[in-house]
Coordinates of C-alpha atoms in Angstrom, one line a residue:
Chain A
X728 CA 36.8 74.2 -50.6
X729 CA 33.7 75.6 -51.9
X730 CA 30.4 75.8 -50.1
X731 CA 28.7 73.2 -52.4
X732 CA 32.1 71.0 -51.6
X733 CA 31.6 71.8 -48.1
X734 CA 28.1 70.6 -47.7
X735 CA 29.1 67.8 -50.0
X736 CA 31.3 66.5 -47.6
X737 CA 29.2 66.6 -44.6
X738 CA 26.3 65.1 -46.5
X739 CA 29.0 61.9 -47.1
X740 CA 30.1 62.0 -43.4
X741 CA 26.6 62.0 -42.0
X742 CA 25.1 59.5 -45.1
X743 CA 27.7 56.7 -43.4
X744 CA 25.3 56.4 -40.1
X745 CA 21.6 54.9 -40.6
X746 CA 20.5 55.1 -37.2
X747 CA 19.3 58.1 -35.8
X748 CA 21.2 58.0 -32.8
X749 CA 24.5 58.3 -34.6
X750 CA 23.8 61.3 -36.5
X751 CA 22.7 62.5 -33.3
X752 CA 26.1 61.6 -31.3
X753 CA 28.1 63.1 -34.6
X754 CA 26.0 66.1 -33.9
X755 CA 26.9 66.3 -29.9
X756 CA 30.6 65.5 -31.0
X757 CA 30.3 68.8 -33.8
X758 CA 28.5 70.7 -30.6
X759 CA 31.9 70.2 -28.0
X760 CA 34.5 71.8 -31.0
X761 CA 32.4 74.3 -31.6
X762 CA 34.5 77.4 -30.2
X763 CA 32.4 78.4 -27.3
X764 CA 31.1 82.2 -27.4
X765 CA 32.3 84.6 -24.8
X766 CA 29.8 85.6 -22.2
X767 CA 30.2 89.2 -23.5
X768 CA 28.1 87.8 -26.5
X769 CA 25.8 86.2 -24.9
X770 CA 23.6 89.7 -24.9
X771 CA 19.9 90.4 -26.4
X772 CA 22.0 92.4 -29.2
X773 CA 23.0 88.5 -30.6
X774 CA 20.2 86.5 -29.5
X775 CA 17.8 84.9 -31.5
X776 CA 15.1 84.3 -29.0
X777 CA 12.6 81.2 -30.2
X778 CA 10.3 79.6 -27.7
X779 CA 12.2 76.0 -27.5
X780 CA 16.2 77.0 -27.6
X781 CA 18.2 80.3 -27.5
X782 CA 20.8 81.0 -30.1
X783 CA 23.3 83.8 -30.2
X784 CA 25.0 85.2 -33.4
X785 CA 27.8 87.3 -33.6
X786 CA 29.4 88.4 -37.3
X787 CA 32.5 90.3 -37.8
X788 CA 34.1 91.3 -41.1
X789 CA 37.8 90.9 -41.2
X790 CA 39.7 91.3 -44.5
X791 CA 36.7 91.0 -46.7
X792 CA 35.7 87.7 -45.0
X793 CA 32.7 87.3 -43.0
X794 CA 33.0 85.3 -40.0
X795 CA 30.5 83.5 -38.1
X796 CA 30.5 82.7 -34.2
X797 CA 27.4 81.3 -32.5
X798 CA 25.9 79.3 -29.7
X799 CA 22.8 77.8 -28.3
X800 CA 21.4 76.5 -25.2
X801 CA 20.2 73.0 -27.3
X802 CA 23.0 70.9 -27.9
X803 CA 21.5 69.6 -31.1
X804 CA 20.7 73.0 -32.3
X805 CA 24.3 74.0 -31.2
X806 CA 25.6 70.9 -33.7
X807 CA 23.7 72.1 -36.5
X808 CA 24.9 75.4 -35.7
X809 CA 28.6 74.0 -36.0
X810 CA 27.9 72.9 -39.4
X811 CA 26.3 76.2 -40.2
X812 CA 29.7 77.9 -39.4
X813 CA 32.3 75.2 -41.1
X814 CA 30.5 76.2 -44.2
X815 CA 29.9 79.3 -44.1
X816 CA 32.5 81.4 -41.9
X817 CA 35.2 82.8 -43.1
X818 CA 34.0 83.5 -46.8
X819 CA 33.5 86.7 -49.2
X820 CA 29.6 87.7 -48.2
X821 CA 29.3 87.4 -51.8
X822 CA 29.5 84.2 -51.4
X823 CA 27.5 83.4 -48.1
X824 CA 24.6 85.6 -50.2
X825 CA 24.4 84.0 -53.3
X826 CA 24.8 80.0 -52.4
X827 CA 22.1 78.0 -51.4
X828 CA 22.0 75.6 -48.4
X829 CA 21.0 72.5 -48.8
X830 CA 22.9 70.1 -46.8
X831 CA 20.8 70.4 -43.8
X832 CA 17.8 69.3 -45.7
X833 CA 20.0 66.2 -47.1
X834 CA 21.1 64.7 -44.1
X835 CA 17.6 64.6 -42.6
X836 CA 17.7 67.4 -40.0
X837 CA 15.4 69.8 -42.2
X838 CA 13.0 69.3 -39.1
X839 CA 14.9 71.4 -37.3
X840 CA 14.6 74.2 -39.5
X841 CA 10.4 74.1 -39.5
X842 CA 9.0 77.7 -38.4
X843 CA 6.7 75.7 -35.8
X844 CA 10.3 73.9 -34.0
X845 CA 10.4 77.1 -33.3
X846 CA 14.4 76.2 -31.9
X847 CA 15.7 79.6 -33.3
X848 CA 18.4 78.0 -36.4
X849 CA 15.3 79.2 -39.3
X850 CA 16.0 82.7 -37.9
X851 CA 19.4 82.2 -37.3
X852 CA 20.2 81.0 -41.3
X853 CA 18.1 84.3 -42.5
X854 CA 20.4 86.0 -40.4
X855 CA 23.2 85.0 -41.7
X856 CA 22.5 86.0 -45.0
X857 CA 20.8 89.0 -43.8
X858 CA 24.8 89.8 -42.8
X859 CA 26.1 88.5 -45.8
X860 CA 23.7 90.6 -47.8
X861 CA 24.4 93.9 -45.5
X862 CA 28.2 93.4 -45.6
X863 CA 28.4 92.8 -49.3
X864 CA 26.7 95.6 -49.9
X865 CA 29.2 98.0 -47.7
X866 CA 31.9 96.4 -49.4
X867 CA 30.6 97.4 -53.1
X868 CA 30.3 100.6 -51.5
X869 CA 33.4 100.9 -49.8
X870 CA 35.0 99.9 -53.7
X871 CA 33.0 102.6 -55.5
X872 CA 34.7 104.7 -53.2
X873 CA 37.9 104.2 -53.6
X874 CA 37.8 103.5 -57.4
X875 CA 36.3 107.5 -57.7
Chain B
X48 CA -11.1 46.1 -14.6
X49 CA -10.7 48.1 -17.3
X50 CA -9.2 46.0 -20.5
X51 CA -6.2 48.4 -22.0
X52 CA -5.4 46.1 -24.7
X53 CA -8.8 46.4 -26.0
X54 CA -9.1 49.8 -25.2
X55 CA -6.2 50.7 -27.5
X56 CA -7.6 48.4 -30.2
X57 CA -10.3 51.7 -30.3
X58 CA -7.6 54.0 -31.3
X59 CA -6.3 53.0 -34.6
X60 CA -3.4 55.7 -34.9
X61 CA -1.9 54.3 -31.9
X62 CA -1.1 50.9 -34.8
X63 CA 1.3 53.7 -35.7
X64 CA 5.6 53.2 -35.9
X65 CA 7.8 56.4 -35.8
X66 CA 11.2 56.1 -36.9
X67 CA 10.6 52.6 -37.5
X68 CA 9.4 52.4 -33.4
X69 CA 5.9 51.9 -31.8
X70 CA 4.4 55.0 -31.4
X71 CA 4.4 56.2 -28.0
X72 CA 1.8 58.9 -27.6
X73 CA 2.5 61.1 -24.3
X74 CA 1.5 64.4 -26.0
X75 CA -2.2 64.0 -24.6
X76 CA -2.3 67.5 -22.8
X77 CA -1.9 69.2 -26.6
X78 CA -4.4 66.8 -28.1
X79 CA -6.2 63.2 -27.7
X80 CA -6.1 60.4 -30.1
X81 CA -9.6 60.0 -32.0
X82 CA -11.6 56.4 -31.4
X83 CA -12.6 54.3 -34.1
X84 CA -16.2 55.2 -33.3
X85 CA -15.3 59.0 -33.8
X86 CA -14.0 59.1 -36.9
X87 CA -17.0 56.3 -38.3
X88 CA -19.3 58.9 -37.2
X89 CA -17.3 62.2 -39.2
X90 CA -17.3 59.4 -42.1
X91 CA -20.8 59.0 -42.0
X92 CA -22.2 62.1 -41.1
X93 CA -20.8 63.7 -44.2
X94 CA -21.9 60.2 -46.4
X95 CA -25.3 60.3 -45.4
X96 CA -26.3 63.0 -43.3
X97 CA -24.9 66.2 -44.4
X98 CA -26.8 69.2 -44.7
X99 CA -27.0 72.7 -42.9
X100 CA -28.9 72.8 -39.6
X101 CA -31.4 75.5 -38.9
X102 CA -32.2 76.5 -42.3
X103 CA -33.9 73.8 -44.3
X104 CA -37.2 72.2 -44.5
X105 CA -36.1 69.4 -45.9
X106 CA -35.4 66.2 -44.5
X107 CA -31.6 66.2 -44.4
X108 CA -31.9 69.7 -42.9
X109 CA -34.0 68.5 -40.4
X110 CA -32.2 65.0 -39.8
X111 CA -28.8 67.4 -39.1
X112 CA -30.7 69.7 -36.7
X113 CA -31.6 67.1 -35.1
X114 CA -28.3 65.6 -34.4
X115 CA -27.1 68.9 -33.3
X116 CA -29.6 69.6 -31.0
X117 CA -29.4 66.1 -29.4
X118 CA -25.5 66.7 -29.5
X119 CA -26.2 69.9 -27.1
X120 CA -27.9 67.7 -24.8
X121 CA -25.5 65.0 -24.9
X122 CA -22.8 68.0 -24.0
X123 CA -26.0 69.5 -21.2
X124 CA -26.0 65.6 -19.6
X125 CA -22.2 64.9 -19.5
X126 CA -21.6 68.4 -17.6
X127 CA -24.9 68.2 -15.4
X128 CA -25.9 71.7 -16.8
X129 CA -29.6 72.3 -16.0
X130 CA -30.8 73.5 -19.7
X131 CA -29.4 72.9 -23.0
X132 CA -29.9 76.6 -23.8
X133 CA -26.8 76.5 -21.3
X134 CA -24.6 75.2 -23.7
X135 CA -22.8 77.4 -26.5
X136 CA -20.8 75.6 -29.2
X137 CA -17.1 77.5 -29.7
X138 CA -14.8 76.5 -32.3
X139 CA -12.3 75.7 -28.8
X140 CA -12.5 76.6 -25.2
X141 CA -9.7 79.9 -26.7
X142 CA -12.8 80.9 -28.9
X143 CA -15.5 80.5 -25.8
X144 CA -13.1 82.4 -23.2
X145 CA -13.0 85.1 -25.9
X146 CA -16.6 85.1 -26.0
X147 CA -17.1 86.1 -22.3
X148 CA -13.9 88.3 -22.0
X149 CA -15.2 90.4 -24.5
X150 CA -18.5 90.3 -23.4
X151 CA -17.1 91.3 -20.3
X152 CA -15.0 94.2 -22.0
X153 CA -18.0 95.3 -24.1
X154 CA -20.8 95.4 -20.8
X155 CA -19.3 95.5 -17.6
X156 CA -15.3 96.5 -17.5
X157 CA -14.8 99.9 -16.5
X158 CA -11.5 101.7 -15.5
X159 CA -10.1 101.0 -12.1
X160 CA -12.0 97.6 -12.2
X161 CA -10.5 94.3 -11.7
X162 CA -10.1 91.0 -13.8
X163 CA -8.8 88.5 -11.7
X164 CA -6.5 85.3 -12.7
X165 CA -4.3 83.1 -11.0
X166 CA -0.6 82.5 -12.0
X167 CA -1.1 78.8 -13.3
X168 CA -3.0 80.2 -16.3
X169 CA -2.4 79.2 -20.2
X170 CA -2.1 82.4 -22.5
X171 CA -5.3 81.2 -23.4
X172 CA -6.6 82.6 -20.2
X173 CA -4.6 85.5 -19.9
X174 CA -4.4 87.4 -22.8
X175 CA -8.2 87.9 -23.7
X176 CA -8.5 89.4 -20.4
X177 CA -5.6 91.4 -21.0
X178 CA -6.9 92.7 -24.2
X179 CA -10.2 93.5 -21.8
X180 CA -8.3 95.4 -19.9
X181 CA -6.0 97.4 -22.0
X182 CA -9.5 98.5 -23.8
X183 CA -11.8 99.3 -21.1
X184 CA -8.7 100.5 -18.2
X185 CA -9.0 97.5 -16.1
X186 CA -6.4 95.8 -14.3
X187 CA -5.4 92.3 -14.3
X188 CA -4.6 90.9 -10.7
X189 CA -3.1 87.3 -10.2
X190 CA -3.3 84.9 -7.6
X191 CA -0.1 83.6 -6.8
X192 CA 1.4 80.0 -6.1
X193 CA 3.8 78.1 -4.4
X194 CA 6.7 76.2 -5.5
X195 CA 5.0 72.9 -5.8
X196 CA 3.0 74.9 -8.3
X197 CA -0.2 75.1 -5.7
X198 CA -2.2 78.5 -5.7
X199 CA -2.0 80.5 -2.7
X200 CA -6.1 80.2 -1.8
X201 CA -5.5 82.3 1.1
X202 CA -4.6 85.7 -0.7
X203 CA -7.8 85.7 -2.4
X204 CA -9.5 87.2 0.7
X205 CA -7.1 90.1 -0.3
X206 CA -7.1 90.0 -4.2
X207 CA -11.3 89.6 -4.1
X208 CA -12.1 93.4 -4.1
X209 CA -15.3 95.4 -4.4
X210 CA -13.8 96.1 -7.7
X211 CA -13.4 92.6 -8.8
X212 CA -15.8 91.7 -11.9
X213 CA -14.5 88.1 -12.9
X214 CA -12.2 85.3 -11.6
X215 CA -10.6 83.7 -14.6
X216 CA -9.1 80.0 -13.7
X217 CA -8.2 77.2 -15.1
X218 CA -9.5 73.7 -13.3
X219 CA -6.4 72.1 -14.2
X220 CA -2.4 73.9 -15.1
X221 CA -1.5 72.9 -18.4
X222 CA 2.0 72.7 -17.9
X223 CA 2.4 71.3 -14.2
X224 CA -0.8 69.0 -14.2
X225 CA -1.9 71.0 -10.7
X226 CA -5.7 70.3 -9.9
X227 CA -7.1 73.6 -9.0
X228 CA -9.4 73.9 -5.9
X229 CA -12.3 75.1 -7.7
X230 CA -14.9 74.7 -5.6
X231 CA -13.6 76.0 -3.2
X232 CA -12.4 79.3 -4.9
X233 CA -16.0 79.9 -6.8
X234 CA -17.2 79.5 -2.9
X235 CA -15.1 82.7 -2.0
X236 CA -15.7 84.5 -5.2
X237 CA -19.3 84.3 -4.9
X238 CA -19.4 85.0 -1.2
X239 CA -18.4 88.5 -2.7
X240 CA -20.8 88.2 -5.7
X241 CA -18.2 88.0 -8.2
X242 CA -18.8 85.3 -11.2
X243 CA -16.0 82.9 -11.8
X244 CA -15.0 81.3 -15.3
X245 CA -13.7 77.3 -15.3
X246 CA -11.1 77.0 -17.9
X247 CA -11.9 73.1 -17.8
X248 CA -9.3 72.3 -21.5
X249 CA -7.3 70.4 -19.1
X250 CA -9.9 68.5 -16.7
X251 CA -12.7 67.8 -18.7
X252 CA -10.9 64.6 -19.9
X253 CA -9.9 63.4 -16.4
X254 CA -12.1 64.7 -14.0
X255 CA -15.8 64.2 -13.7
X256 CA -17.4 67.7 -14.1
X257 CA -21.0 68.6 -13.0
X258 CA -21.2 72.4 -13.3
X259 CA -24.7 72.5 -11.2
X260 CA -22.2 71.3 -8.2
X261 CA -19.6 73.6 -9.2
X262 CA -21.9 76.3 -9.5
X263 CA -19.2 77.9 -11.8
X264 CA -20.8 80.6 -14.1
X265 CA -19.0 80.0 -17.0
X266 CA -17.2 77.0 -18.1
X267 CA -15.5 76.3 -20.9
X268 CA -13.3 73.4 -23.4
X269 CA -12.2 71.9 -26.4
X270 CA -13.1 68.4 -27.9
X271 CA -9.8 67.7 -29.5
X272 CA -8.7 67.5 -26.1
X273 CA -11.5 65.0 -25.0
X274 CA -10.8 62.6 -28.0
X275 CA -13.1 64.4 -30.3
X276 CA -12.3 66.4 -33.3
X277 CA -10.4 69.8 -33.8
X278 CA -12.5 72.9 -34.2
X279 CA -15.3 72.0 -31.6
X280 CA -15.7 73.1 -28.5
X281 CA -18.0 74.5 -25.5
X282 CA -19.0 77.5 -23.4
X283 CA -21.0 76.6 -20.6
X284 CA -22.6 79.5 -19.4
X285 CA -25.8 80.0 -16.6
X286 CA -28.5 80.7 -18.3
X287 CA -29.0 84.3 -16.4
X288 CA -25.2 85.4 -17.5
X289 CA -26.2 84.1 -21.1
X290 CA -28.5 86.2 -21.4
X291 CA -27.5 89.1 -19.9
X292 CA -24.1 89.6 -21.9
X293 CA -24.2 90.8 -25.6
X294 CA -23.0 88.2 -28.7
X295 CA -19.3 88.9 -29.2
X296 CA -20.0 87.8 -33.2
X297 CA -22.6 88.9 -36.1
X298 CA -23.8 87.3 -38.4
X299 CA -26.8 84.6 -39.6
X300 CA -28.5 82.0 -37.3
X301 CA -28.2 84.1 -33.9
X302 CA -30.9 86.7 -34.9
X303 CA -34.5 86.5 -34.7
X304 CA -35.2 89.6 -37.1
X305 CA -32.9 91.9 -39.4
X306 CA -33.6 95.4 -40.7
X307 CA -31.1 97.6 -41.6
X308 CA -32.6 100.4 -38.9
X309 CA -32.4 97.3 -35.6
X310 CA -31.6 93.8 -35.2
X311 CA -33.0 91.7 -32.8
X312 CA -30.6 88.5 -31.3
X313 CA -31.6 85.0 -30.6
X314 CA -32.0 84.2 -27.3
X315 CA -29.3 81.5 -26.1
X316 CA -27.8 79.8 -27.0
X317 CA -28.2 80.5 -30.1
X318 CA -27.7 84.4 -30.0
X319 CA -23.6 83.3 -29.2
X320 CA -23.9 80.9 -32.6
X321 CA -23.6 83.2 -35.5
X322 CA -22.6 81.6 -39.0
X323 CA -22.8 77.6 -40.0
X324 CA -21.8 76.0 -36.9
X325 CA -19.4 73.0 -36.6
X326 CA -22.6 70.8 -36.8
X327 CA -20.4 67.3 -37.5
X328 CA -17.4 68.3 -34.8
X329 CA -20.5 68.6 -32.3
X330 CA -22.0 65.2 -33.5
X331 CA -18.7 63.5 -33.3
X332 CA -17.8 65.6 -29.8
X333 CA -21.3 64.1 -28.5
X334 CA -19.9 60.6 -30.1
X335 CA -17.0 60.6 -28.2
X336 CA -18.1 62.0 -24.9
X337 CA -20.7 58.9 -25.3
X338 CA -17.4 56.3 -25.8
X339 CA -16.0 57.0 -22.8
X340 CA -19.3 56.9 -20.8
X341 CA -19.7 53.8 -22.2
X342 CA -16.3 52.7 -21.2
X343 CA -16.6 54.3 -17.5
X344 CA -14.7 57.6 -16.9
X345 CA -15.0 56.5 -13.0
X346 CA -12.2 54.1 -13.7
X347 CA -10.8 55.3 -16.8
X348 CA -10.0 58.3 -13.9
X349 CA -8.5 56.1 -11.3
X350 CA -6.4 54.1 -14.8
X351 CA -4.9 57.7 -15.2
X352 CA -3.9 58.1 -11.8
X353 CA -2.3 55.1 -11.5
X354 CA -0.2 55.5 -14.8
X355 CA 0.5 59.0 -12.7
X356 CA 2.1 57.4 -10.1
X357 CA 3.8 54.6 -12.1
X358 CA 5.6 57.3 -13.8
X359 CA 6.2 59.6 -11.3
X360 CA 7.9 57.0 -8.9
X361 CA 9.5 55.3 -12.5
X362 CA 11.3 59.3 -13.5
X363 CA 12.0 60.5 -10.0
X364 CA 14.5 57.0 -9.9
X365 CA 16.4 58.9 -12.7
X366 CA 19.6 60.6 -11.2
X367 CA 19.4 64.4 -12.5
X368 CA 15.9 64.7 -13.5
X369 CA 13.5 66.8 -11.1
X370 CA 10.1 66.9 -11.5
X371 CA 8.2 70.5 -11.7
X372 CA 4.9 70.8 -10.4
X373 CA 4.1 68.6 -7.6
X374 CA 0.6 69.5 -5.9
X375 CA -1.1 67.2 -4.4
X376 CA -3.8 66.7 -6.3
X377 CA -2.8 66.3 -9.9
X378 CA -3.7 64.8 -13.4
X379 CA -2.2 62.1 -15.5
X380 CA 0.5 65.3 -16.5
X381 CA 4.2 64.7 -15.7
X382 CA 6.4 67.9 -16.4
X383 CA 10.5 67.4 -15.7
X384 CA 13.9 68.8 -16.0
X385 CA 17.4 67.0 -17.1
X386 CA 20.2 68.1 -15.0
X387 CA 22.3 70.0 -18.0
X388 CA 20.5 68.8 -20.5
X389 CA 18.4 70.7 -22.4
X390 CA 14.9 70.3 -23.2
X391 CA 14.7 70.6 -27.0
X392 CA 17.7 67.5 -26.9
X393 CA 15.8 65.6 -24.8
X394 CA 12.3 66.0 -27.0
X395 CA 14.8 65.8 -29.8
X396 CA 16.3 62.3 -29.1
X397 CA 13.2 61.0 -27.4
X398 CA 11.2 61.8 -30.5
X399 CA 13.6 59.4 -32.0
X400 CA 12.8 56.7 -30.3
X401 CA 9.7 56.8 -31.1
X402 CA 8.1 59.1 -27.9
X403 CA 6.0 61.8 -28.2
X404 CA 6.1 64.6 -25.7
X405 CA 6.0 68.1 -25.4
X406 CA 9.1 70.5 -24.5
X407 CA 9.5 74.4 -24.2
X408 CA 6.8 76.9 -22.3
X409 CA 3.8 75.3 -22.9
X410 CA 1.9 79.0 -23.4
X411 CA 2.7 79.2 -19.8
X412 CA 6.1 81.9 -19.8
X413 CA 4.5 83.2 -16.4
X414 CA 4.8 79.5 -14.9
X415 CA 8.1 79.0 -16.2
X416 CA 9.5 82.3 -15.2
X417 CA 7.9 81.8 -11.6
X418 CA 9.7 78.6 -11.1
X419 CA 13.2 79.8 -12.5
X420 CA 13.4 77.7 -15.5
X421 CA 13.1 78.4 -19.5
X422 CA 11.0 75.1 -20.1
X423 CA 9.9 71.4 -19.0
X424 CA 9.5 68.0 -21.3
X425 CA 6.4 67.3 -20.2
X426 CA 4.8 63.8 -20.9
X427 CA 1.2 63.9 -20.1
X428 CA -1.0 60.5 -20.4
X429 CA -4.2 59.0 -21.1
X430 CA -6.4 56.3 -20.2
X431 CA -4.9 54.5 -23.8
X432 CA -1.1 54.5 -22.5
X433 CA 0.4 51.6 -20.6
X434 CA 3.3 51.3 -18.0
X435 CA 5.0 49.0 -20.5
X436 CA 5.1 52.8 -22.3
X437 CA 6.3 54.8 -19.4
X438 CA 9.2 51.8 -19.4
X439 CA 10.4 53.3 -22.7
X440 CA 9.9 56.6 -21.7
X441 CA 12.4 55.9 -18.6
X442 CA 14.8 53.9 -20.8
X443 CA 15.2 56.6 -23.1
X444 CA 15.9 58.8 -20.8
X445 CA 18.5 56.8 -19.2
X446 CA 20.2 56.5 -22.6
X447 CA 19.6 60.7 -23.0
X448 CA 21.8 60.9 -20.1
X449 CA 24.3 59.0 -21.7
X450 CA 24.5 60.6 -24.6
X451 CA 24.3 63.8 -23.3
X452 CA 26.4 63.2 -19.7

């Protein structure tokens, strides 16, 4: 599945609930299969420190494919953060870079991603395609060199 | 009796639904909701009256002076100051504690001496003085607090030196609700001839102030907070320190002559009012601090303090939520923590329902890092809020726990 599929889907699944208090159950549900991060993690090297919430990232390239593992202290913010990494872990950086996100705004929980929420997941997306940027780039670089 | 129902028929944003609820407006401690009679005055200031004060001969000129002037008095009477040249309009009570802390840094700081605040403080009150000090070589000292979030009066007979120049404190903790002992504390701070500052932002709307009493030095807060508009505020200040300390900002209005060789200021207040003042935020501050005379701040006083206690017996019922901050003597400001659940959820969901509160630090890291946690909701009320209110407020939080458990 695509990122645009991906968010696609999520948009349907959340669009089914009107009343806030579902989305926000779906979102505590999203929170508990999120894998949780080691405490090994859980270090000022990962954290994205914001006045209302903490929220740890941790990349790793494996294969070519950028994966994503993350926590926070907020359960809400550690739902959206589920989401964040069903659609884009696992993928090309090329990929992570260059598609836009808009499935958060869609299903109503743009809020959370105001500069004055202040809950750490504004940082956290520019972070991740901060990564995706850097490791695209070290890829492209790592292919000039082998094609010399 | 006071008559809520009617009182709250003053307040028209209070009409308001949030996600499709009643507004229920528990954020009072970041700002106050604006009476009717407020914003009719903004409306017809600028309709009718509007023109710059100080300047003009004209009769609109003169008409706006006018209502500033009597706005400084209405400001001089509420606060029992003895002149109105005592009475310094600020944008906010950040901009007035600036005033003096760099008065301080610009006059009397030296290195080695010693600006003294206690732990309760908001940044507000902190970091001016810690810009003081980082320019001059001063040092910052603290008075400490208890767990209950009560300052330690007795370690000021230590942390009062010879080198002491200023007390910083605030009347009233921003976070925990904690009614300082001011009185008391100017009384020991003057016994060694050291002037003390009143950070009164958070008691100027619940507590009677008469600074001739208080015998403060400085004292300053913000209308916003005091159900007048944003951008207005005021710096009390005794006439003798007024004009002792140099203006911390040029420009026109607080000279009396100009030359490019030597200026000469105003004398106060006007020598701390450079540029166009907020001439319709001090009408409409003087409007609203006129409202609640007229309604009775007596009992609108005792109101809060019962809605205090309503709530505070209503949340401690809740299994798994503790309460932080719990002086004695406190304002209608309730700070708490959800057993495992995290702040920003409970803010989050309550929002939802329709409740507004606050959650995180509340510009108060020291305070939270002294008590062990990384945040409160607070819920903080006025004399407008109803038990009926704090009923939600409990329910939701009851249903938080559910969802969350």
């Amino acid at each position: 599945m695509t990122i645009q599929e991906k968010q696609k889907q999520i948009i349907g699944e959340f669009a089914e609930f009107d009343d806030w208090m579902d989305k926000y159950d779906l979102l505590i549900e999203l929170s508990k299969d999120l894998s949780p991060l080691e405490a090994k993690f859980k270090t000022d090297e990962f954290l994205i420190k914001a006045c209302q919430s903490r929220v740890w990232l941790v990349p790793e390239l494996i294969d070519g494919k950028l994966y994503f593992r993350a926590d926070s202290d907020a359960i809400i913010v550690k739902g959206i953060i589920a989401l964040l990494v069903d659609v884009l872990s696992g993928r090309e950086p090329a990929e992570i870079a260059q598609n836009e996100l808009f499935f958060i705004d869609q299903i109503g929980l743009s809020e959370n991603l105001s500069p004055t929420r202040s809950n750490g997941l504004l940082a956290m997306v520019k972070q991740m395609k901060l990564y995706a940027l850097a490791f695209q780039a070290q890829l492209e670089k790592q292919q000039s060199n082998g094609n010399e | 009796m006071i008559d809520i129902q009617q009182i709250r028929s003053d307040f028209p944003i209070l009409n308001r639904k949030v996600h499709g609820k009643d507004l229920v407006y528990f954020d009072n401690a970041a700002t106050t909701q604006k009476p009717q009679v407020v914003l009719d005055e903004i409306v017809r200031y600028y309709s009718e009256v509007n023109s710059n004060i100080h300047r003009g001969v004209h009769a609109l000129s003169q008409e706006s002076t006018d209502l500033f002037e009597q706005a400084r008095k209405e400001v001089q009477q509420f606060i029992h100051a003895r002149h109105t040249s005592e009475i310094v309009f600020t944008a906010g009570a950040t901009a007035g504690i600036n005033a003096i802390a760099n008065g301080f840094e610009r006059s009397i700081l030296q290195s080695g001496d010693e600006v003294l605040v206690s732990s309760l403080e908001h940044h507000a009150n902190i970091v001016p003085w810690q810009m003081a000090c980082e320019k001059t070589g001063a040092k910052l000292r603290i008075i400490p607090m208890n767990d209950q979030g009560e300052l330690l009066v007795n370690e000021l007979d230590e942390l009062l030196t010879d080198r002491t120049r200023i007390l910083a404190l605030n009347h009233v903790s921003n976070s925990l609700g904690t009614v300082n002992p001011a009185a008391l504390i100017i009384e020991k701070a003057h016994a060694r001839g050291i002037p003390v500052l009143i950070d009164a932002a958070q008691s100027i709307q619940h507590i009677p102030i008469d600074v001739s009493e208080l015998n403060c030095d400085f004292l300053v807060f913000s209308g916003h907070k005091i159900y007048a508009p944003t951008g207005i505020g005021v710096l009390y200040g005794k006439q003798e320190w007024l004009e002792k300390l140099p203006p911390y900002q040029g420009g026109g209005d607080m000279i009396k002559s100009v030359s490019f060789e030597k200026t000469v200021y105003n004398p106060p207040p006007f020598k701390f009012e450079a540029g166009t003042m907020n001439y319709v935020g001090a009408h409409a501050l003087a409007t609203a601090l006129q409202y609640l005379k007229q309604v009775g701040i007596e009992q609108l006083a005792n109101y809060e303090q019962d809605l205090l206690r309503y709530a505070t017996a209503k949340l401690s019922a809740i299994e798994g939520l503790r309460i932080i901050g719990t002086a004695d003597q406190k304002v209608s400001v309730l700070s708490f923590v959800m057993e495992n659940i995290h702040q920003y959820d409970v803010g989050m969901v309550l929002d939802k329902l329709g409740i507004a509160v606050r959650t995180g630090t509340h510009c108060n890291e020291p305070v939270m890092k002294r008590l062990g946690i990384d945040g409160t909701v607070r819920a903080s009320f006025s004399f407008y809020n109803t038990h009926e209110e704090i009923d939600r407020l409990a329910a939701g939080l009851e249903r938080i726990k559910l969802m969350f458990g």
